[in-house]
PDB file of C-alpha atoms in Angstrom:
ATOM      1  CA  UNK A   1     -22.968  21.051 -12.881  1.00 70.00           C
ATOM      2  CA  UNK A   2     -24.132  17.605 -11.071  1.00 72.00           C
ATOM      3  CA  UNK A   3     -21.293  15.637 -12.971  1.00 80.00           C
ATOM      4  CA  UNK A   4     -18.741  18.194 -11.525  1.00 78.00           C
ATOM      5  CA  UNK A   5     -20.018  17.860  -8.043  1.00 78.00           C
ATOM      6  CA  UNK A   6     -20.252  14.092  -8.333  1.00 83.00           C
ATOM      7  CA  UNK A   7     -16.407  14.206  -8.826  1.00 85.00           C
ATOM      8  CA  UNK A   8     -16.372  15.531  -5.437  1.00 82.00           C
ATOM      9  CA  UNK A   9     -18.150  12.192  -4.228  1.00 82.00           C
ATOM     10  CA  UNK A  10     -15.540  10.249  -6.273  1.00 88.00           C
ATOM     11  CA  UNK A  11     -12.588  11.647  -4.369  1.00 88.00           C
ATOM     12  CA  UNK A  12     -14.213  11.360  -0.852  1.00 85.00           C
ATOM     13  CA  UNK A  13     -15.127   7.655  -1.835  1.00 84.00           C
ATOM     14  CA  UNK A  14     -11.616   6.692  -2.681  1.00 88.00           C
ATOM     15  CA  UNK A  15     -10.464   8.611   0.499  1.00 85.00           C
ATOM     16  CA  UNK A  16     -12.762   6.513   2.482  1.00 79.00           C
ATOM     17  CA  UNK A  17     -11.168   3.537   1.044  1.00 82.00           C
ATOM     18  CA  UNK A  18      -7.789   4.754   1.467  1.00 84.00           C
ATOM     19  CA  UNK A  19      -8.766   5.386   5.460  1.00 76.00           C
ATOM     20  CA  UNK A  20     -10.083   1.888   5.669  1.00 69.00           C
ATOM     21  CA  UNK A  21      -6.739   0.529   4.259  1.00 72.00           C
ATOM     22  CA  UNK A  22      -5.008   2.632   6.834  1.00 72.00           C
ATOM     23  CA  UNK A  23      -7.704   3.074   9.443  1.00 62.00           C
ATOM     24  CA  UNK A  24      -6.851   5.240  12.368  1.00 55.00           C
ATOM     25  CA  UNK A  25      -8.442   5.999  15.900  1.00 62.00           C
ATOM     26  CA  UNK A  26     -10.239   9.125  14.533  1.00 72.00           C
ATOM     27  CA  UNK A  27     -12.661   7.338  12.382  1.00 69.00           C
ATOM     28  CA  UNK A  28     -15.461   7.586  14.879  1.00 77.00           C
ATOM     29  CA  UNK A  29     -15.427  11.313  14.640  1.00 78.00           C
ATOM     30  CA  UNK A  30     -15.544  11.293  11.013  1.00 74.00           C
ATOM     31  CA  UNK A  31     -18.558   9.126  10.906  1.00 75.00           C
ATOM     32  CA  UNK A  32     -20.203  10.929  13.671  1.00 81.00           C
ATOM     33  CA  UNK A  33     -19.721  14.139  11.559  1.00 79.00           C
ATOM     34  CA  UNK A  34     -21.249  12.127   8.276  1.00 76.00           C
ATOM     35  CA  UNK A  35     -24.223  10.917  10.290  1.00 81.00           C
ATOM     36  CA  UNK A  36     -25.084  14.571  11.516  1.00 83.00           C
ATOM     37  CA  UNK A  37     -24.804  15.904   7.966  1.00 79.00           C
ATOM     38  CA  UNK A  38     -27.050  12.958   6.626  1.00 79.00           C
ATOM     39  CA  UNK A  39     -29.531  13.796   9.732  1.00 86.00           C
ATOM     40  CA  UNK A  40     -29.556  17.258   8.876  1.00 84.00           C
ATOM     41  CA  UNK A  41     -30.195  16.900   5.185  1.00 81.00           C
ATOM     42  CA  UNK A  42     -33.139  14.692   5.491  1.00 86.00           C
ATOM     43  CA  UNK A  43     -34.711  16.718   8.364  1.00 89.00           C
ATOM     44  CA  UNK A  44     -34.195  20.215   7.280  1.00 87.00           C
ATOM     45  CA  UNK A  45     -34.040  19.992   3.539  1.00 80.00           C
ATOM     46  CA  UNK A  46     -35.108  17.050   1.823  1.00 80.00           C
ATOM     47  CA  UNK A  47     -38.376  16.267   3.688  1.00 88.00           C
ATOM     48  CA  UNK A  48     -39.413  19.861   3.671  1.00 88.00           C
ATOM     49  CA  UNK A  49     -38.729  20.182  -0.241  1.00 81.00           C
ATOM     50  CA  UNK A  50     -40.474  16.731  -0.969  1.00 85.00           C
ATOM     51  CA  UNK A  51     -43.588  17.869   0.944  1.00 86.00           C
ATOM     52  CA  UNK A  52     -43.657  21.145  -0.961  1.00 84.00           C
ATOM     53  CA  UNK A  53     -43.152  19.569  -4.408  1.00 80.00           C
ATOM     54  CA  UNK A  54     -45.403  16.319  -4.104  1.00 77.00           C
ATOM     55  CA  UNK A  55     -48.161  17.902  -2.118  1.00 68.00           C
ATOM     56  CA  UNK A  56     -50.918  15.393  -2.865  1.00 79.00           C
ATOM     57  CA  UNK A  57     -52.076  12.945  -0.128  1.00 82.00           C
ATOM     58  CA  UNK A  58     -53.034   9.264  -0.165  1.00 84.00           C
ATOM     59  CA  UNK A  59     -55.443   8.278   2.199  1.00 88.00           C
ATOM     60  CA  UNK A  60     -54.918  11.048   4.369  1.00 86.00           C
ATOM     61  CA  UNK A  61     -50.970  10.904   4.241  1.00 89.00           C
ATOM     62  CA  UNK A  62     -48.763  13.153   2.051  1.00 88.00           C
ATOM     63  CA  UNK A  63     -47.375  10.923  -0.735  1.00 88.00           C
ATOM     64  CA  UNK A  64     -43.785  11.987   0.028  1.00 88.00           C
ATOM     65  CA  UNK A  65     -44.074  10.745   3.623  1.00 91.00           C
ATOM     66  CA  UNK A  66     -45.285   7.574   2.559  1.00 92.00           C
ATOM     67  CA  UNK A  67     -42.521   7.261   0.124  1.00 92.00           C
ATOM     68  CA  UNK A  68     -40.160   8.340   3.168  1.00 93.00           C
ATOM     69  CA  UNK A  69     -41.323   5.649   5.286  1.00 94.00           C
ATOM     70  CA  UNK A  70     -41.011   3.133   2.234  1.00 93.00           C
ATOM     71  CA  UNK A  71     -37.413   4.279   1.649  1.00 89.00           C
ATOM     72  CA  UNK A  72     -36.751   3.454   5.167  1.00 92.00           C
ATOM     73  CA  UNK A  73     -38.202   0.079   5.073  1.00 93.00           C
ATOM     74  CA  UNK A  74     -36.724  -0.852   1.758  1.00 87.00           C
ATOM     75  CA  UNK A  75     -33.177  -0.376   3.119  1.00 81.00           C
ATOM     76  CA  UNK A  76     -34.082  -2.001   6.471  1.00 85.00           C
ATOM     77  CA  UNK A  77     -35.349  -5.114   4.425  1.00 86.00           C
ATOM     78  CA  UNK A  78     -32.240  -5.135   2.222  1.00 78.00           C
ATOM     79  CA  UNK A  79     -29.757  -4.887   5.168  1.00 73.00           C
ATOM     80  CA  UNK A  80     -31.519  -7.847   7.043  1.00 79.00           C
ATOM     81  CA  UNK A  81     -31.513  -9.980   3.944  1.00 78.00           C
ATOM     82  CA  UNK A  82     -27.662  -9.432   3.540  1.00 67.00           C
ATOM     83  CA  UNK A  83     -27.435 -10.147   7.334  1.00 68.00           C
ATOM     84  CA  UNK A  84     -29.250 -13.303   6.925  1.00 72.00           C
ATOM     85  CA  UNK A  85     -26.938 -14.509   4.191  1.00 66.00           C
ATOM     86  CA  UNK A  86     -23.859 -13.519   6.056  1.00 59.00           C
ATOM     87  CA  UNK A  87     -25.442 -15.647   9.045  1.00 64.00           C
ATOM     88  CA  UNK A  88     -25.828 -18.303   6.629  1.00 64.00           C
ATOM     89  CA  UNK A  89     -22.305 -18.448   5.760  1.00 58.00           C
ATOM     90  CA  UNK A  90     -20.827 -18.026   9.267  1.00 54.00           C
ATOM     91  CA  UNK A  91     -21.088 -21.458  10.372  1.00 49.00           C
ATOM     92  CA  UNK A  92     -17.468 -23.245  10.035  1.00 46.00           C
ATOM     93  CA  UNK A  93     -17.725 -27.037   9.876  1.00 46.00           C
ATOM     94  CA  UNK A  94     -15.322 -28.857  12.213  1.00 48.00           C
ATOM     95  CA  UNK A  95     -12.492 -30.680  10.728  1.00 48.00           C
ATOM     96  CA  UNK A  96     -13.140 -34.352  10.733  1.00 51.00           C
ATOM     97  CA  UNK A  97     -10.988 -36.242  13.260  1.00 50.00           C
ATOM     98  CA  UNK A  98      -9.269 -39.285  12.010  1.00 49.00           C
ATOM     99  CA  UNK A  99     -10.222 -42.664  14.346  1.00 52.00           C
ATOM    100  CA  UNK A 100      -7.535 -43.978  16.517  1.00 51.00           C
ATOM    101  CA  UNK A 101      -6.225 -40.520  17.547  1.00 49.00           C
ATOM    102  CA  UNK A 102      -6.065 -37.076  15.974  1.00 47.00           C
ATOM    103  CA  UNK A 103      -2.900 -35.302  16.204  1.00 47.00           C
ATOM    104  CA  UNK A 104      -0.527 -34.813  13.487  1.00 47.00           C
ATOM    105  CA  UNK A 105      -1.915 -37.329  11.142  1.00 48.00           C
ATOM    106  CA  UNK A 106      -5.343 -35.437  10.987  1.00 45.00           C
ATOM    107  CA  UNK A 107      -3.438 -32.215  10.906  1.00 46.00           C
ATOM    108  CA  UNK A 108      -1.441 -33.387   7.865  1.00 44.00           C
ATOM    109  CA  UNK A 109      -4.569 -34.516   6.066  1.00 43.00           C
ATOM    110  CA  UNK A 110      -6.107 -31.213   6.676  1.00 43.00           C
ATOM    111  CA  UNK A 111      -3.172 -29.176   5.426  1.00 46.00           C
ATOM    112  CA  UNK A 112      -2.971 -31.465   2.263  1.00 42.00           C
ATOM    113  CA  UNK A 113      -6.403 -30.821   1.621  1.00 42.00           C
ATOM    114  CA  UNK A 114      -6.072 -26.971   1.855  1.00 43.00           C
ATOM    115  CA  UNK A 115      -2.657 -26.875   0.062  1.00 43.00           C
ATOM    116  CA  UNK A 116      -4.205 -26.313  -3.546  1.00 46.00           C
ATOM    117  CA  UNK A 117      -6.617 -23.573  -2.368  1.00 45.00           C
ATOM    118  CA  UNK A 118      -5.377 -19.971  -2.151  1.00 45.00           C
ATOM    119  CA  UNK A 119      -5.052 -18.536   1.515  1.00 46.00           C
ATOM    120  CA  UNK A 120      -7.307 -15.868   2.635  1.00 47.00           C
ATOM    121  CA  UNK A 121      -5.759 -12.572   3.602  1.00 51.00           C
ATOM    122  CA  UNK A 122      -4.786 -12.261   7.242  1.00 45.00           C
ATOM    123  CA  UNK A 123      -7.565  -9.767   8.055  1.00 46.00           C
ATOM    124  CA  UNK A 124     -10.281 -11.868   6.656  1.00 48.00           C
ATOM    125  CA  UNK A 125     -13.015 -13.060   8.939  1.00 44.00           C
ATOM    126  CA  UNK A 126     -12.971 -16.818   9.535  1.00 46.00           C
ATOM    127  CA  UNK A 127     -15.864 -18.889   8.215  1.00 44.00           C
ATOM    128  CA  UNK A 128     -17.332 -16.403   6.044  1.00 48.00           C
ATOM    129  CA  UNK A 129     -17.825 -16.642   2.342  1.00 56.00           C
ATOM    130  CA  UNK A 130     -15.820 -14.094   0.025  1.00 64.00           C
ATOM    131  CA  UNK A 131     -19.097 -13.970  -2.139  1.00 65.00           C
ATOM    132  CA  UNK A 132     -21.114 -12.422   0.612  1.00 60.00           C
ATOM    133  CA  UNK A 133     -18.424  -9.427   0.872  1.00 65.00           C
ATOM    134  CA  UNK A 134     -18.573  -8.987  -2.986  1.00 74.00           C
ATOM    135  CA  UNK A 135     -22.561  -8.957  -2.879  1.00 70.00           C
ATOM    136  CA  UNK A 136     -22.514  -6.388  -0.030  1.00 67.00           C
ATOM    137  CA  UNK A 137     -20.028  -4.247  -1.943  1.00 74.00           C
ATOM    138  CA  UNK A 138     -21.958  -4.538  -5.141  1.00 77.00           C
ATOM    139  CA  UNK A 139     -24.882  -3.251  -3.207  1.00 69.00           C
ATOM    140  CA  UNK A 140     -22.926  -0.286  -2.082  1.00 73.00           C
ATOM    141  CA  UNK A 141     -21.846   0.353  -5.675  1.00 81.00           C
ATOM    142  CA  UNK A 142     -25.495   0.531  -6.550  1.00 77.00           C
ATOM    143  CA  UNK A 143     -26.597   2.864  -3.704  1.00 72.00           C
ATOM    144  CA  UNK A 144     -23.589   5.401  -4.804  1.00 80.00           C
ATOM    145  CA  UNK A 145     -25.070   5.057  -8.570  1.00 83.00           C
ATOM    146  CA  UNK A 146     -28.415   6.427  -6.812  1.00 77.00           C
ATOM    147  CA  UNK A 147     -26.634   8.869  -5.012  1.00 80.00           C
ATOM    148  CA  UNK A 148     -25.539  10.291  -8.388  1.00 86.00           C
ATOM    149  CA  UNK A 149     -28.912  10.153  -9.776  1.00 84.00           C
ATOM    150  CA  UNK A 150     -30.455  11.880  -6.744  1.00 80.00           C
ATOM    151  CA  UNK A 151     -27.672  14.762  -7.337  1.00 84.00           C
ATOM    152  CA  UNK A 152     -28.739  15.025 -10.963  1.00 85.00           C
ATOM    153  CA  UNK A 153     -32.433  15.273 -10.056  1.00 81.00           C
ATOM    154  CA  UNK A 154     -31.706  17.803  -7.203  1.00 81.00           C
ATOM    155  CA  UNK A 155     -30.210  19.975  -9.933  1.00 82.00           C
ATOM    156  CA  UNK A 156     -33.482  20.068 -11.982  1.00 77.00           C
ATOM    157  CA  UNK A 157     -35.403  21.488  -8.853  1.00 74.00           C
ATOM    158  CA  UNK A 158     -32.962  24.504  -7.674  1.00 76.00           C
ATOM    159  CA  UNK A 159     -29.301  25.466  -6.865  1.00 77.00           C
ATOM    160  CA  UNK A 160     -30.191  25.318  -3.140  1.00 75.00           C
ATOM    161  CA  UNK A 161     -31.384  21.714  -3.362  1.00 76.00           C
ATOM    162  CA  UNK A 162     -28.292  20.759  -5.631  1.00 80.00           C
ATOM    163  CA  UNK A 163     -26.262  22.290  -2.618  1.00 79.00           C
ATOM    164  CA  UNK A 164     -28.019  20.283   0.073  1.00 75.00           C
ATOM    165  CA  UNK A 165     -28.012  17.085  -1.577  1.00 79.00           C
ATOM    166  CA  UNK A 166     -24.355  17.641  -2.515  1.00 82.00           C
ATOM    167  CA  UNK A 167     -23.488  17.908   1.054  1.00 79.00           C
ATOM    168  CA  UNK A 168     -25.145  14.690   1.896  1.00 75.00           C
ATOM    169  CA  UNK A 169     -23.776  12.867  -0.898  1.00 79.00           C
ATOM    170  CA  UNK A 170     -20.184  13.892  -0.445  1.00 81.00           C
ATOM    171  CA  UNK A 171     -20.223  13.696   3.203  1.00 72.00           C
ATOM    172  CA  UNK A 172     -21.550   9.974   3.368  1.00 68.00           C
ATOM    173  CA  UNK A 173     -19.675   8.541   0.215  1.00 78.00           C
ATOM    174  CA  UNK A 174     -16.709   8.664   2.477  1.00 77.00           C
ATOM    175  CA  UNK A 175     -18.340   6.098   4.573  1.00 71.00           C
ATOM    176  CA  UNK A 176     -19.672   4.386   1.548  1.00 76.00           C
ATOM    177  CA  UNK A 177     -15.797   4.072   0.434  1.00 80.00           C
ATOM    178  CA  UNK A 178     -14.724   2.944   3.795  1.00 75.00           C
ATOM    179  CA  UNK A 179     -17.592   0.168   3.899  1.00 71.00           C
ATOM    180  CA  UNK A 180     -17.015  -0.945   0.298  1.00 78.00           C
ATOM    181  CA  UNK A 181     -13.238  -1.659   0.878  1.00 79.00           C
ATOM    182  CA  UNK A 182     -13.898  -3.047   4.222  1.00 70.00           C
ATOM    183  CA  UNK A 183     -16.647  -5.503   3.242  1.00 67.00           C
ATOM    184  CA  UNK A 184     -14.657  -6.918   0.389  1.00 77.00           C
ATOM    185  CA  UNK A 185     -11.417  -7.397   2.129  1.00 73.00           C
ATOM    186  CA  UNK A 186     -12.792  -8.581   5.433  1.00 61.00           C
ATOM    187  CA  UNK A 187     -14.634 -11.435   3.676  1.00 61.00           C
ATOM    188  CA  UNK A 188     -11.486 -13.066   2.546  1.00 65.00           C
ATOM    189  CA  UNK A 189     -11.178 -11.556  -0.990  1.00 69.00           C
ATOM    190  CA  UNK A 190      -7.869 -10.325  -2.460  1.00 75.00           C
ATOM    191  CA  UNK A 191      -6.692  -6.716  -2.115  1.00 81.00           C
ATOM    192  CA  UNK A 192      -7.084  -6.359  -5.769  1.00 86.00           C
ATOM    193  CA  UNK A 193     -10.726  -7.162  -5.772  1.00 85.00           C
ATOM    194  CA  UNK A 194     -11.315  -4.732  -2.974  1.00 82.00           C
ATOM    195  CA  UNK A 195      -9.469  -1.798  -4.862  1.00 88.00           C
ATOM    196  CA  UNK A 196     -11.782  -2.820  -8.184  1.00 89.00           C
ATOM    197  CA  UNK A 197     -14.903  -2.655  -6.136  1.00 87.00           C
ATOM    198  CA  UNK A 198     -13.781   0.620  -4.359  1.00 88.00           C
ATOM    199  CA  UNK A 199     -12.972   2.106  -7.876  1.00 90.00           C
ATOM    200  CA  UNK A 200     -16.523   1.018  -9.137  1.00 90.00           C
ATOM    201  CA  UNK A 201     -18.187   2.606  -5.986  1.00 88.00           C
ATOM    202  CA  UNK A 202     -16.254   5.832  -6.529  1.00 89.00           C
ATOM    203  CA  UNK A 203     -17.224   5.988 -10.348  1.00 91.00           C
ATOM    204  CA  UNK A 204     -20.844   4.925  -9.704  1.00 89.00           C
ATOM    205  CA  UNK A 205     -22.018   8.542  -8.647  1.00 89.00           C
ATOM    206  CA  UNK A 206     -20.535  10.298 -11.752  1.00 90.00           C
ATOM    207  CA  UNK A 207     -22.582   7.831 -13.942  1.00 90.00           C
ATOM    208  CA  UNK A 208     -25.495   8.443 -12.094  1.00 87.00           C
ATOM    209  CA  UNK A 209     -25.389  11.957 -12.261  1.00 87.00           C
ATOM    210  CA  UNK A 210     -24.502  11.828 -15.963  1.00 89.00           C
ATOM    211  CA  UNK A 211     -27.396   9.573 -16.646  1.00 87.00           C
ATOM    212  CA  UNK A 212     -29.827  12.407 -15.634  1.00 84.00           C
ATOM    213  CA  UNK A 213     -28.654  14.636 -18.365  1.00 83.00           C
ATOM    214  CA  UNK A 214     -30.828  12.401 -20.324  1.00 83.00           C
ATOM    215  CA  UNK A 215     -34.247  13.043 -19.223  1.00 75.00           C
ATOM    216  CA  UNK A 216     -36.099  15.292 -16.893  1.00 72.00           C
ATOM    217  CA  UNK A 217     -38.600  14.393 -13.955  1.00 68.00           C
ATOM    218  CA  UNK A 218     -41.925  15.889 -13.381  1.00 75.00           C
ATOM    219  CA  UNK A 219     -42.318  17.983 -10.021  1.00 72.00           C
ATOM    220  CA  UNK A 220     -44.723  15.417  -8.593  1.00 78.00           C
ATOM    221  CA  UNK A 221     -42.470  12.385  -9.448  1.00 79.00           C
ATOM    222  CA  UNK A 222     -39.421  14.273  -8.114  1.00 75.00           C
ATOM    223  CA  UNK A 223     -41.014  14.957  -4.718  1.00 81.00           C
ATOM    224  CA  UNK A 224     -41.801  11.306  -4.382  1.00 85.00           C
ATOM    225  CA  UNK A 225     -38.236  10.277  -5.100  1.00 80.00           C
ATOM    226  CA  UNK A 226     -36.933  12.977  -2.689  1.00 81.00           C
ATOM    227  CA  UNK A 227     -39.016  11.548   0.027  1.00 87.00           C
ATOM    228  CA  UNK A 228     -38.047   8.012  -0.587  1.00 87.00           C
ATOM    229  CA  UNK A 229     -34.390   9.014  -0.897  1.00 81.00           C
ATOM    230  CA  UNK A 230     -34.576  10.633   2.291  1.00 85.00           C
ATOM    231  CA  UNK A 231     -35.918   7.510   3.920  1.00 89.00           C
ATOM    232  CA  UNK A 232     -32.993   5.668   2.735  1.00 82.00           C
ATOM    233  CA  UNK A 233     -30.577   8.488   3.921  1.00 80.00           C
ATOM    234  CA  UNK A 234     -32.159   8.296   7.331  1.00 88.00           C
ATOM    235  CA  UNK A 235     -32.025   4.444   7.481  1.00 86.00           C
ATOM    236  CA  UNK A 236     -28.183   4.530   6.815  1.00 78.00           C
ATOM    237  CA  UNK A 237     -27.476   7.385   9.234  1.00 81.00           C
ATOM    238  CA  UNK A 238     -29.457   5.949  12.263  1.00 86.00           C
ATOM    239  CA  UNK A 239     -28.991   2.376  11.719  1.00 81.00           C
ATOM    240  CA  UNK A 240     -25.245   2.087  10.233  1.00 74.00           C
ATOM    241  CA  UNK A 241     -23.276   5.124  10.376  1.00 75.00           C
ATOM    242  CA  UNK A 242     -23.998   6.681  13.903  1.00 83.00           C
ATOM    243  CA  UNK A 243     -24.009   3.114  15.652  1.00 83.00           C
ATOM    244  CA  UNK A 244     -20.748   2.516  14.067  1.00 76.00           C
ATOM    245  CA  UNK A 245     -19.465   5.812  15.086  1.00 78.00           C
ATOM    246  CA  UNK A 246     -20.277   5.231  18.756  1.00 79.00           C
ATOM    247  CA  UNK A 247     -19.395   1.299  18.662  1.00 75.00           C
ATOM    248  CA  UNK A 248     -15.969   1.501  20.012  1.00 67.00           C
ATOM    249  CA  UNK A 249     -16.006   5.117  21.029  1.00 67.00           C
ATOM    250  CA  UNK A 250     -19.056   6.271  22.853  1.00 67.00           C
ATOM    251  CA  UNK A 251     -17.337   9.583  23.578  1.00 77.00           C
ATOM    252  CA  UNK A 252     -18.833  13.065  23.942  1.00 86.00           C
ATOM    253  CA  UNK A 253     -16.666  14.199  20.979  1.00 85.00           C
ATOM    254  CA  UNK A 254     -18.276  12.080  18.526  1.00 86.00           C
ATOM    255  CA  UNK A 255     -21.416  13.304  19.571  1.00 89.00           C
ATOM    256  CA  UNK A 256     -20.351  16.857  19.392  1.00 91.00           C
ATOM    257  CA  UNK A 257     -19.351  15.885  15.600  1.00 86.00           C
ATOM    258  CA  UNK A 258     -22.780  14.552  14.888  1.00 88.00           C
ATOM    259  CA  UNK A 259     -24.602  17.871  16.484  1.00 92.00           C
ATOM    260  CA  UNK A 260     -22.020  19.850  14.325  1.00 88.00           C
ATOM    261  CA  UNK A 261     -22.813  18.244  11.096  1.00 83.00           C
ATOM    262  CA  UNK A 262     -26.683  18.885  11.740  1.00 88.00           C
ATOM    263  CA  UNK A 263     -25.871  22.488  12.674  1.00 89.00           C
ATOM    264  CA  UNK A 264     -23.790  22.961   9.548  1.00 82.00           C
ATOM    265  CA  UNK A 265     -26.714  21.870   7.274  1.00 80.00           C
ATOM    266  CA  UNK A 266     -29.125  24.268   9.158  1.00 85.00           C
ATOM    267  CA  UNK A 267     -26.735  27.140   8.266  1.00 83.00           C
ATOM    268  CA  UNK A 268     -26.513  26.091   4.721  1.00 71.00           C
ATOM    269  CA  UNK A 269     -30.326  25.837   4.399  1.00 74.00           C
ATOM    270  CA  UNK A 270     -30.936  29.121   6.084  1.00 76.00           C
ATOM    271  CA  UNK A 271     -28.354  30.775   3.910  1.00 68.00           C
ATOM    272  CA  UNK A 272     -29.936  29.397   0.851  1.00 59.00           C
ATOM    273  CA  UNK A 273     -33.313  30.806   1.680  1.00 62.00           C
TER     274      UNK A 273
END
């Protein structure tokens, strides 16, 4: 069952990558909805379930909440480390100026020095290393694999939990596919590499879900993991997806999509109970 649901995540990831290739002005509405779905799943389903399953306390605080905060901080730390690496590659050295006058001679020398190198795509960001885009895209692939693991572990709890996690995974895998393709291509990598990374990101949830067929997790450990996963999801929604949704289009329609996403999860959770 989780592997079949993960195929839906595969389709949504590919759809997100296709949208990145043919981006439209409605992207902000889709991201706003995805952020609302993620927020609803974390606050209305993942955290309550984690607190119920892993009820032990560590120094007066539920273990699930500690893992929730840990997941949030880990996602933040990983993003900051990637951002610092991007900033380190963002410096562009000025072209040397030939003594006695720049002009055609210097430009010709610069052109000759770059003649043997393949040119970056027209959409690439100037001054940024392609390896940075590939590293960020690889991190997205690893994250998608953990989505599949979360889906498989949720299936070991209950059908209701499987449905709730499936909503979160399928909803935000659209954004994962979009970001994977965008990160790879905008840093100067060829379209072929962007498509390959998108394909890896699409297959990753299926592999992750299938891996959980080989083992089971005790309730205590499962509750701790759900708390951790909830922290990661909340960070992605609050620090990445929702700000991106409102960046160029701070419209009430985007906010409405976010509220609708939370309301939809509320209905799903209410119907399940």
